Amino acid sequence: MERTPITVSALNAYLKAKFDADRQLGDILLKAEVSNFKRNSSGHLYFSLKDENSQVSAVMFAGPAASLKFRPKDGDRVLVEGSVAIYVPYGQYQVYVRKMTDVGTGDLWLEYERLKQKLEAEGLFRPERKRPLPGFPKAVGVVTSPTGAAVRDVINIIGRRWPLARIIVYPTSVQGTEAKDSIVRAIAKANADARVDVLIVGRGGGSIEDLWPFNEEAVAYAIRDSKLPVVSAVGHETDFTIADFVADLRAPTPSGAAELVVPDRRALLDQLDVLARKLDYVLAKTLSAARDRLSSVASSYVFRTPERLLEKASVRLAHLDERLDLVRPDRLLADRKANLGHAETRLSSRFMAILAAAGYAYGRCAGRLELVNPLSIMTRGYAVIRKDGRIVRSVDELVQDDHLDVRLSDGSADCRVLAVRKGE
Amino acid sequence: MAQEQELKFEEALKRLETLVRELEQGDLPLETAVAKYNEGLALAKRCHDLLKQAEEVVVKIADGETLQDFPKQRE
């Protein structure tokens, strides 16, 4: 009897086909505990599902894993829906998980959702309720366990960044049933302390049950009623508690909260340095601008040759001086005196000239008068004949027997016309 | 008190920033600019001193009604 060998691949492929054909394996519901939990970089989850006696490999791909309502970890008791199939390269069968719920906390999640919706409806999460943190807190209150990692982280970070603030720890229990009342009391106590001006409320990482006090209604109201701004810092970055939604600011971790509540001293020293350098720079610029203005003014001609500034003025002054000189009273008087003297001289010389001229003219006139003096003419033998008082100049004025008065140089004679003869 | 000085720090820093801004606008008379510069310099020094004064953070615990020193960190 001859048998034909088959390959490993053929065997695995055959089994895979058998598995895939099985209705039961195509849709199973499994109750188990998670162990060897790993999340790879693409978001796929690889883990084992086990009970007291047995275990099976499981994979949940990133797609369905995104809708998980909790963060699976080793030891979680879960309910799994999925299928069973052969992984051909390894010849291993595994559970392909479609849905997984946390059996241990299933009721808690329901409670979480219910409370979240209620408080949201009451307006506890509204953004306008969020108060700003003080920029430079004098004292930071920390509501947490005094023995946990959280308080150490907060002290270390504040001590490094801002040792100028005081830290006041308000100790509280942060897990277990008594924790919620303890947290509420600690928040109230911090609020009663006038020294504190910002509050960190939180704890380090843990299971959902460990973090549960921060999902309690009483804690949510205590945070709402706090007069001090509250920074919540519960667990890890992926943990969101009700306290985170109510708080004025949510920090991913207690360390993160410490960084949010205080400034960084080194950063401020750097900022001061920048400001001081800006001061120097701006003043230097202002001074050099002023210096430039000064030197441009100083190099103008009036400063290089200041006498030129006086030039115009001195010309004017000289001019004025001259004009003033002209109206000086003593000068005026002297001028007038001189003018007067001058006039006198001119007048007297003129007068003399007139006199001289007059004397000359008189001499000549006298001579000429002598020539026309009728008496002197008469002495030369001429007579003046008047008829009825009027001088006779023509024989036409005479008729025979006219009586005439004939005047000579030394007397006169009454005469009678004997005859008149014309043109002789 | 340390608390008062911290308050002063905040105000001093704000004032310093205002002075720098005013100076940067650049249309101040020279005397004013120099006065503001001197004030700014004094503020910068004061802020610096205030920041430098505390070396170690003081931690208290509100245990009962009074504040106690918080136990030092054990390594």
mmCIF file of N, CA and C in Angstrom, chain A residues 267-334:
data_model
loop_
_atom_site.group_PDB
_atom_site.id
_atom_site.type_symbol
_atom_site.label_atom_id
_atom_site.label_comp_id
_atom_site.label_asym_id
_atom_site.label_seq_id
_atom_site.Cartn_x
_atom_site.Cartn_y
_atom_site.Cartn_z
ATOM 1 N N ALA A 267 12.674 79.418 32.586
ATOM 2 C CA ALA A 267 12.090 80.103 31.431
ATOM 3 C C ALA A 267 11.908 81.585 31.747
ATOM 4 N N LEU A 268 11.490 81.897 32.995
ATOM 5 C CA LEU A 268 11.290 83.292 33.380
ATOM 6 C C LEU A 268 12.616 84.038 33.446
ATOM 7 N N LEU A 269 13.649 83.365 33.939
ATOM 8 C CA LEU A 269 14.976 84.000 33.976
ATOM 9 C C LEU A 269 15.429 84.313 32.548
ATOM 10 N N ASP A 270 15.166 83.380 31.630
ATOM 11 C CA ASP A 270 15.494 83.633 30.222
ATOM 12 C C ASP A 270 14.709 84.819 29.697
ATOM 13 N N GLN A 271 13.415 84.851 30.053
ATOM 14 C CA GLN A 271 12.567 85.945 29.581
ATOM 15 C C GLN A 271 13.073 87.283 30.120
ATOM 16 N N LEU A 272 13.477 87.292 31.405
ATOM 17 C CA LEU A 272 14.025 88.507 32.014
ATOM 18 C C LEU A 272 15.274 88.947 31.275
ATOM 19 N N ASP A 273 16.077 87.956 30.925
ATOM 20 C CA ASP A 273 17.308 88.225 30.206
ATOM 21 C C ASP A 273 17.001 88.891 28.869
ATOM 22 N N VAL A 274 16.006 88.342 28.183
ATOM 23 C CA VAL A 274 15.603 88.908 26.890
ATOM 24 C C VAL A 274 15.123 90.341 27.072
ATOM 25 N N LEU A 275 14.299 90.562 28.116
ATOM 26 C CA LEU A 275 13.763 91.904 28.354
ATOM 27 C C LEU A 275 14.888 92.884 28.669
ATOM 28 N N ALA A 276 15.836 92.439 29.506
ATOM 29 C CA ALA A 276 16.943 93.322 29.880
ATOM 30 C C ALA A 276 17.783 93.667 28.644
ATOM 31 N N ARG A 277 17.975 92.678 27.779
ATOM 32 C CA ARG A 277 18.750 92.966 26.567
ATOM 33 C C ARG A 277 18.001 93.901 25.629
ATOM 34 N N LYS A 278 16.667 93.700 25.578
ATOM 35 C CA LYS A 278 15.850 94.607 24.753
ATOM 36 C C LYS A 278 15.977 96.034 25.266
ATOM 37 N N LEU A 279 15.925 96.170 26.613
ATOM 38 C CA LEU A 279 16.067 97.490 27.235
ATOM 39 C C LEU A 279 17.356 98.151 26.769
ATOM 40 N N ASP A 280 18.449 97.399 26.889
ATOM 41 C CA ASP A 280 19.758 97.933 26.499
ATOM 42 C C ASP A 280 19.755 98.339 25.034
ATOM 43 N N TYR A 281 19.212 97.438 24.217
ATOM 44 C CA TYR A 281 19.229 97.675 22.786
ATOM 45 C C TYR A 281 18.419 98.922 22.427
ATOM 46 N N VAL A 282 17.211 99.006 23.016
ATOM 47 C CA VAL A 282 16.333 100.121 22.681
ATOM 48 C C VAL A 282 16.944 101.442 23.142
ATOM 49 N N LEU A 283 17.535 101.420 24.346
ATOM 50 C CA LEU A 283 18.129 102.668 24.824
ATOM 51 C C LEU A 283 19.315 103.057 23.946
ATOM 52 N N ALA A 284 20.134 102.082 23.593
ATOM 53 C CA ALA A 284 21.289 102.369 22.743
ATOM 54 C C ALA A 284 20.823 102.977 21.425
ATOM 55 N N LYS A 285 19.727 102.433 20.913
ATOM 56 C CA LYS A 285 19.187 102.941 19.646
ATOM 57 C C LYS A 285 18.695 104.379 19.810
ATOM 58 N N THR A 286 17.961 104.607 20.913
ATOM 59 C CA THR A 286 17.443 105.948 21.184
ATOM 60 C C THR A 286 18.596 106.941 21.312
ATOM 61 N N LEU A 287 19.623 106.516 22.062
ATOM 62 C CA LEU A 287 20.769 107.414 22.267
ATOM 63 C C LEU A 287 21.487 107.687 20.957
ATOM 64 N N SER A 288 21.657 106.658 20.135
ATOM 65 C CA SER A 288 22.418 106.895 18.909
ATOM 66 C C SER A 288 21.610 107.764 17.948
ATOM 67 N N ALA A 289 20.272 107.611 17.987
ATOM 68 C CA ALA A 289 19.440 108.493 17.162
ATOM 69 C C ALA A 289 19.599 109.937 17.632
ATOM 70 N N ALA A 290 19.608 110.123 18.956
ATOM 71 C CA ALA A 290 19.760 111.469 19.505
ATOM 72 C C ALA A 290 21.132 112.035 19.143
ATOM 73 N N ARG A 291 22.159 111.148 19.223
ATOM 74 C CA ARG A 291 23.513 111.577 18.893
ATOM 75 C C ARG A 291 23.606 112.006 17.425
ATOM 76 N N ASP A 292 22.968 111.224 16.561
ATOM 77 C CA ASP A 292 22.953 111.574 15.138
ATOM 78 C C ASP A 292 22.315 112.941 14.921
ATOM 79 N N ARG A 293 21.218 113.157 15.611
ATOM 80 C CA ARG A 293 20.539 114.449 15.454
ATOM 81 C C ARG A 293 21.444 115.568 15.924
ATOM 82 N N LEU A 294 22.091 115.314 17.076
ATOM 83 C CA LEU A 294 22.967 116.337 17.640
ATOM 84 C C LEU A 294 24.104 116.651 16.676
ATOM 85 N N SER A 295 24.710 115.568 16.132
ATOM 86 C CA SER A 295 25.876 115.840 15.302
ATOM 87 C C SER A 295 25.464 116.491 13.988
ATOM 88 N N SER A 296 24.259 116.176 13.501
ATOM 89 C CA SER A 296 23.851 116.823 12.264
ATOM 90 C C SER A 296 23.570 118.301 12.521
ATOM 91 N N VAL A 297 23.071 118.594 13.709
ATOM 92 C CA VAL A 297 22.844 119.998 14.059
ATOM 93 C C VAL A 297 24.186 120.702 14.273
ATOM 94 N N ALA A 298 25.094 119.993 14.982
ATOM 95 C CA ALA A 298 26.384 120.606 15.316
ATOM 96 C C ALA A 298 27.208 120.887 14.065
ATOM 97 N N SER A 299 26.982 120.086 13.015
ATOM 98 C CA SER A 299 27.803 120.294 11.817
ATOM 99 C C SER A 299 27.188 121.363 10.910
ATOM 100 N N SER A 300 26.061 121.919 11.286
ATOM 101 C CA SER A 300 25.484 122.974 10.460
ATOM 102 C C SER A 300 26.361 124.226 10.559
ATOM 103 N N TYR A 301 26.345 125.103 9.519
ATOM 104 C CA TYR A 301 27.322 126.198 9.402
ATOM 105 C C TYR A 301 27.316 127.133 10.595
ATOM 106 N N VAL A 302 26.114 127.262 11.229
ATOM 107 C CA VAL A 302 26.077 128.238 12.321
ATOM 108 C C VAL A 302 26.953 127.829 13.489
ATOM 109 N N PHE A 303 27.130 126.443 13.632
ATOM 110 C CA PHE A 303 28.006 126.032 14.728
ATOM 111 C C PHE A 303 29.454 125.935 14.281
ATOM 112 N N ARG A 304 29.634 125.567 12.998
ATOM 113 C CA ARG A 304 31.017 125.492 12.516
ATOM 114 C C ARG A 304 31.618 126.895 12.475
ATOM 115 N N THR A 305 30.877 127.920 11.998
ATOM 116 C CA THR A 305 31.370 129.298 11.941
ATOM 117 C C THR A 305 30.329 130.198 12.575
ATOM 118 N N PRO A 306 30.359 130.208 13.898
ATOM 119 C CA PRO A 306 29.299 130.929 14.603
ATOM 120 C C PRO A 306 29.247 132.402 14.236
ATOM 121 N N GLU A 307 30.424 132.990 13.799
ATOM 122 C CA GLU A 307 30.401 134.422 13.480
ATOM 123 C C GLU A 307 29.420 134.724 12.348
ATOM 124 N N ARG A 308 29.167 133.655 11.520
ATOM 125 C CA ARG A 308 28.240 133.901 10.418
ATOM 126 C C ARG A 308 26.823 134.109 10.890
ATOM 127 N N LEU A 309 26.575 133.522 12.067
ATOM 128 C CA LEU A 309 25.266 133.737 12.652
ATOM 129 C C LEU A 309 25.084 135.221 12.955
ATOM 130 N N LEU A 310 26.249 135.902 13.276
ATOM 131 C CA LEU A 310 26.206 137.318 13.682
ATOM 132 C C LEU A 310 26.276 138.250 12.485
ATOM 133 N N GLU A 311 26.685 137.680 11.353
ATOM 134 C CA GLU A 311 26.941 138.519 10.182
ATOM 135 C C GLU A 311 25.773 139.447 9.860
ATOM 136 N N LYS A 312 24.668 138.810 9.652
ATOM 137 C CA LYS A 312 23.485 139.573 9.273
ATOM 138 C C LYS A 312 23.166 140.615 10.321
ATOM 139 N N ALA A 313 23.239 140.170 11.564
ATOM 140 C CA ALA A 313 22.893 141.062 12.671
ATOM 141 C C ALA A 313 23.831 142.242 12.730
ATOM 142 N N SER A 314 25.110 141.951 12.492
ATOM 143 C CA SER A 314 26.049 143.073 12.630
ATOM 144 C C SER A 314 25.866 144.069 11.482
ATOM 145 N N VAL A 315 25.519 143.513 10.315
ATOM 146 C CA VAL A 315 25.239 144.424 9.212
ATOM 147 C C VAL A 315 24.064 145.318 9.553
ATOM 148 N N ARG A 316 23.077 144.698 10.095
ATOM 149 C CA ARG A 316 21.881 145.476 10.448
ATOM 150 C C ARG A 316 22.195 146.502 11.526
ATOM 151 N N LEU A 317 23.042 146.018 12.473
ATOM 152 C CA LEU A 317 23.395 146.904 13.587
ATOM 153 C C LEU A 317 24.121 148.134 13.062
ATOM 154 N N ALA A 318 25.060 147.860 12.179
ATOM 155 C CA ALA A 318 25.825 148.972 11.627
ATOM 156 C C ALA A 318 24.882 149.955 10.925
ATOM 157 N N HIS A 319 23.978 149.373 10.220
ATOM 158 C CA HIS A 319 23.010 150.176 9.493
ATOM 159 C C HIS A 319 22.195 151.031 10.435
ATOM 160 N N LEU A 320 21.735 150.397 11.485
ATOM 161 C CA LEU A 320 20.933 151.103 12.476
ATOM 162 C C LEU A 320 21.764 152.191 13.144
ATOM 163 N N ASP A 321 22.997 151.833 13.409
ATOM 164 C CA ASP A 321 23.898 152.762 14.083
ATOM 165 C C ASP A 321 24.040 154.030 13.242
ATOM 166 N N GLU A 322 24.200 153.770 11.961
ATOM 167 C CA GLU A 322 24.319 154.922 11.064
ATOM 168 C C GLU A 322 23.091 155.799 11.130
ATOM 169 N N ARG A 323 21.959 155.083 11.083
ATOM 170 C CA ARG A 323 20.710 155.855 11.090
ATOM 171 C C ARG A 323 20.527 156.575 12.398
ATOM 172 N N LEU A 324 20.940 155.906 13.469
ATOM 173 C CA LEU A 324 20.825 156.521 14.793
ATOM 174 C C LEU A 324 21.729 157.746 14.860
ATOM 175 N N ASP A 325 22.904 157.590 14.320
ATOM 176 C CA ASP A 325 23.886 158.656 14.313
ATOM 177 C C ASP A 325 23.297 159.920 13.676
ATOM 178 N N LEU A 326 22.529 159.649 12.640
ATOM 179 C CA LEU A 326 21.964 160.781 11.909
ATOM 180 C C LEU A 326 20.967 161.577 12.739
ATOM 181 N N VAL A 327 20.334 160.912 13.654
ATOM 182 C CA VAL A 327 19.311 161.612 14.434
ATOM 183 C C VAL A 327 19.777 161.931 15.827
ATOM 184 N N ARG A 328 21.098 161.778 16.084
ATOM 185 C CA ARG A 328 21.572 162.123 17.423
ATOM 186 C C ARG A 328 21.384 163.613 17.639
ATOM 187 N N PRO A 329 20.799 164.072 18.767
ATOM 188 C CA PRO A 329 20.463 165.492 18.972
ATOM 189 C C PRO A 329 21.665 166.416 18.826
ATOM 190 N N ASP A 330 22.799 165.991 19.429
ATOM 191 C CA ASP A 330 23.946 166.921 19.360
ATOM 192 C C ASP A 330 24.411 167.072 17.928
ATOM 193 N N ARG A 331 24.370 165.827 17.226
ATOM 194 C CA ARG A 331 24.764 165.884 15.829
ATOM 195 C C ARG A 331 23.818 166.774 15.019
ATOM 196 N N LEU A 332 22.525 166.646 15.334
ATOM 197 C CA LEU A 332 21.521 167.446 14.626
ATOM 198 C C LEU A 332 21.767 168.935 14.843
ATOM 199 N N LEU A 333 22.038 169.256 16.131
ATOM 200 C CA LEU A 333 22.253 170.658 16.495
ATOM 201 C C LEU A 333 23.458 171.202 15.762
ATOM 202 N N ALA A 334 24.534 170.418 15.796
ATOM 203 C CA ALA A 334 25.757 170.847 15.132
ATOM 204 C C ALA A 334 25.485 171.057 13.652
#
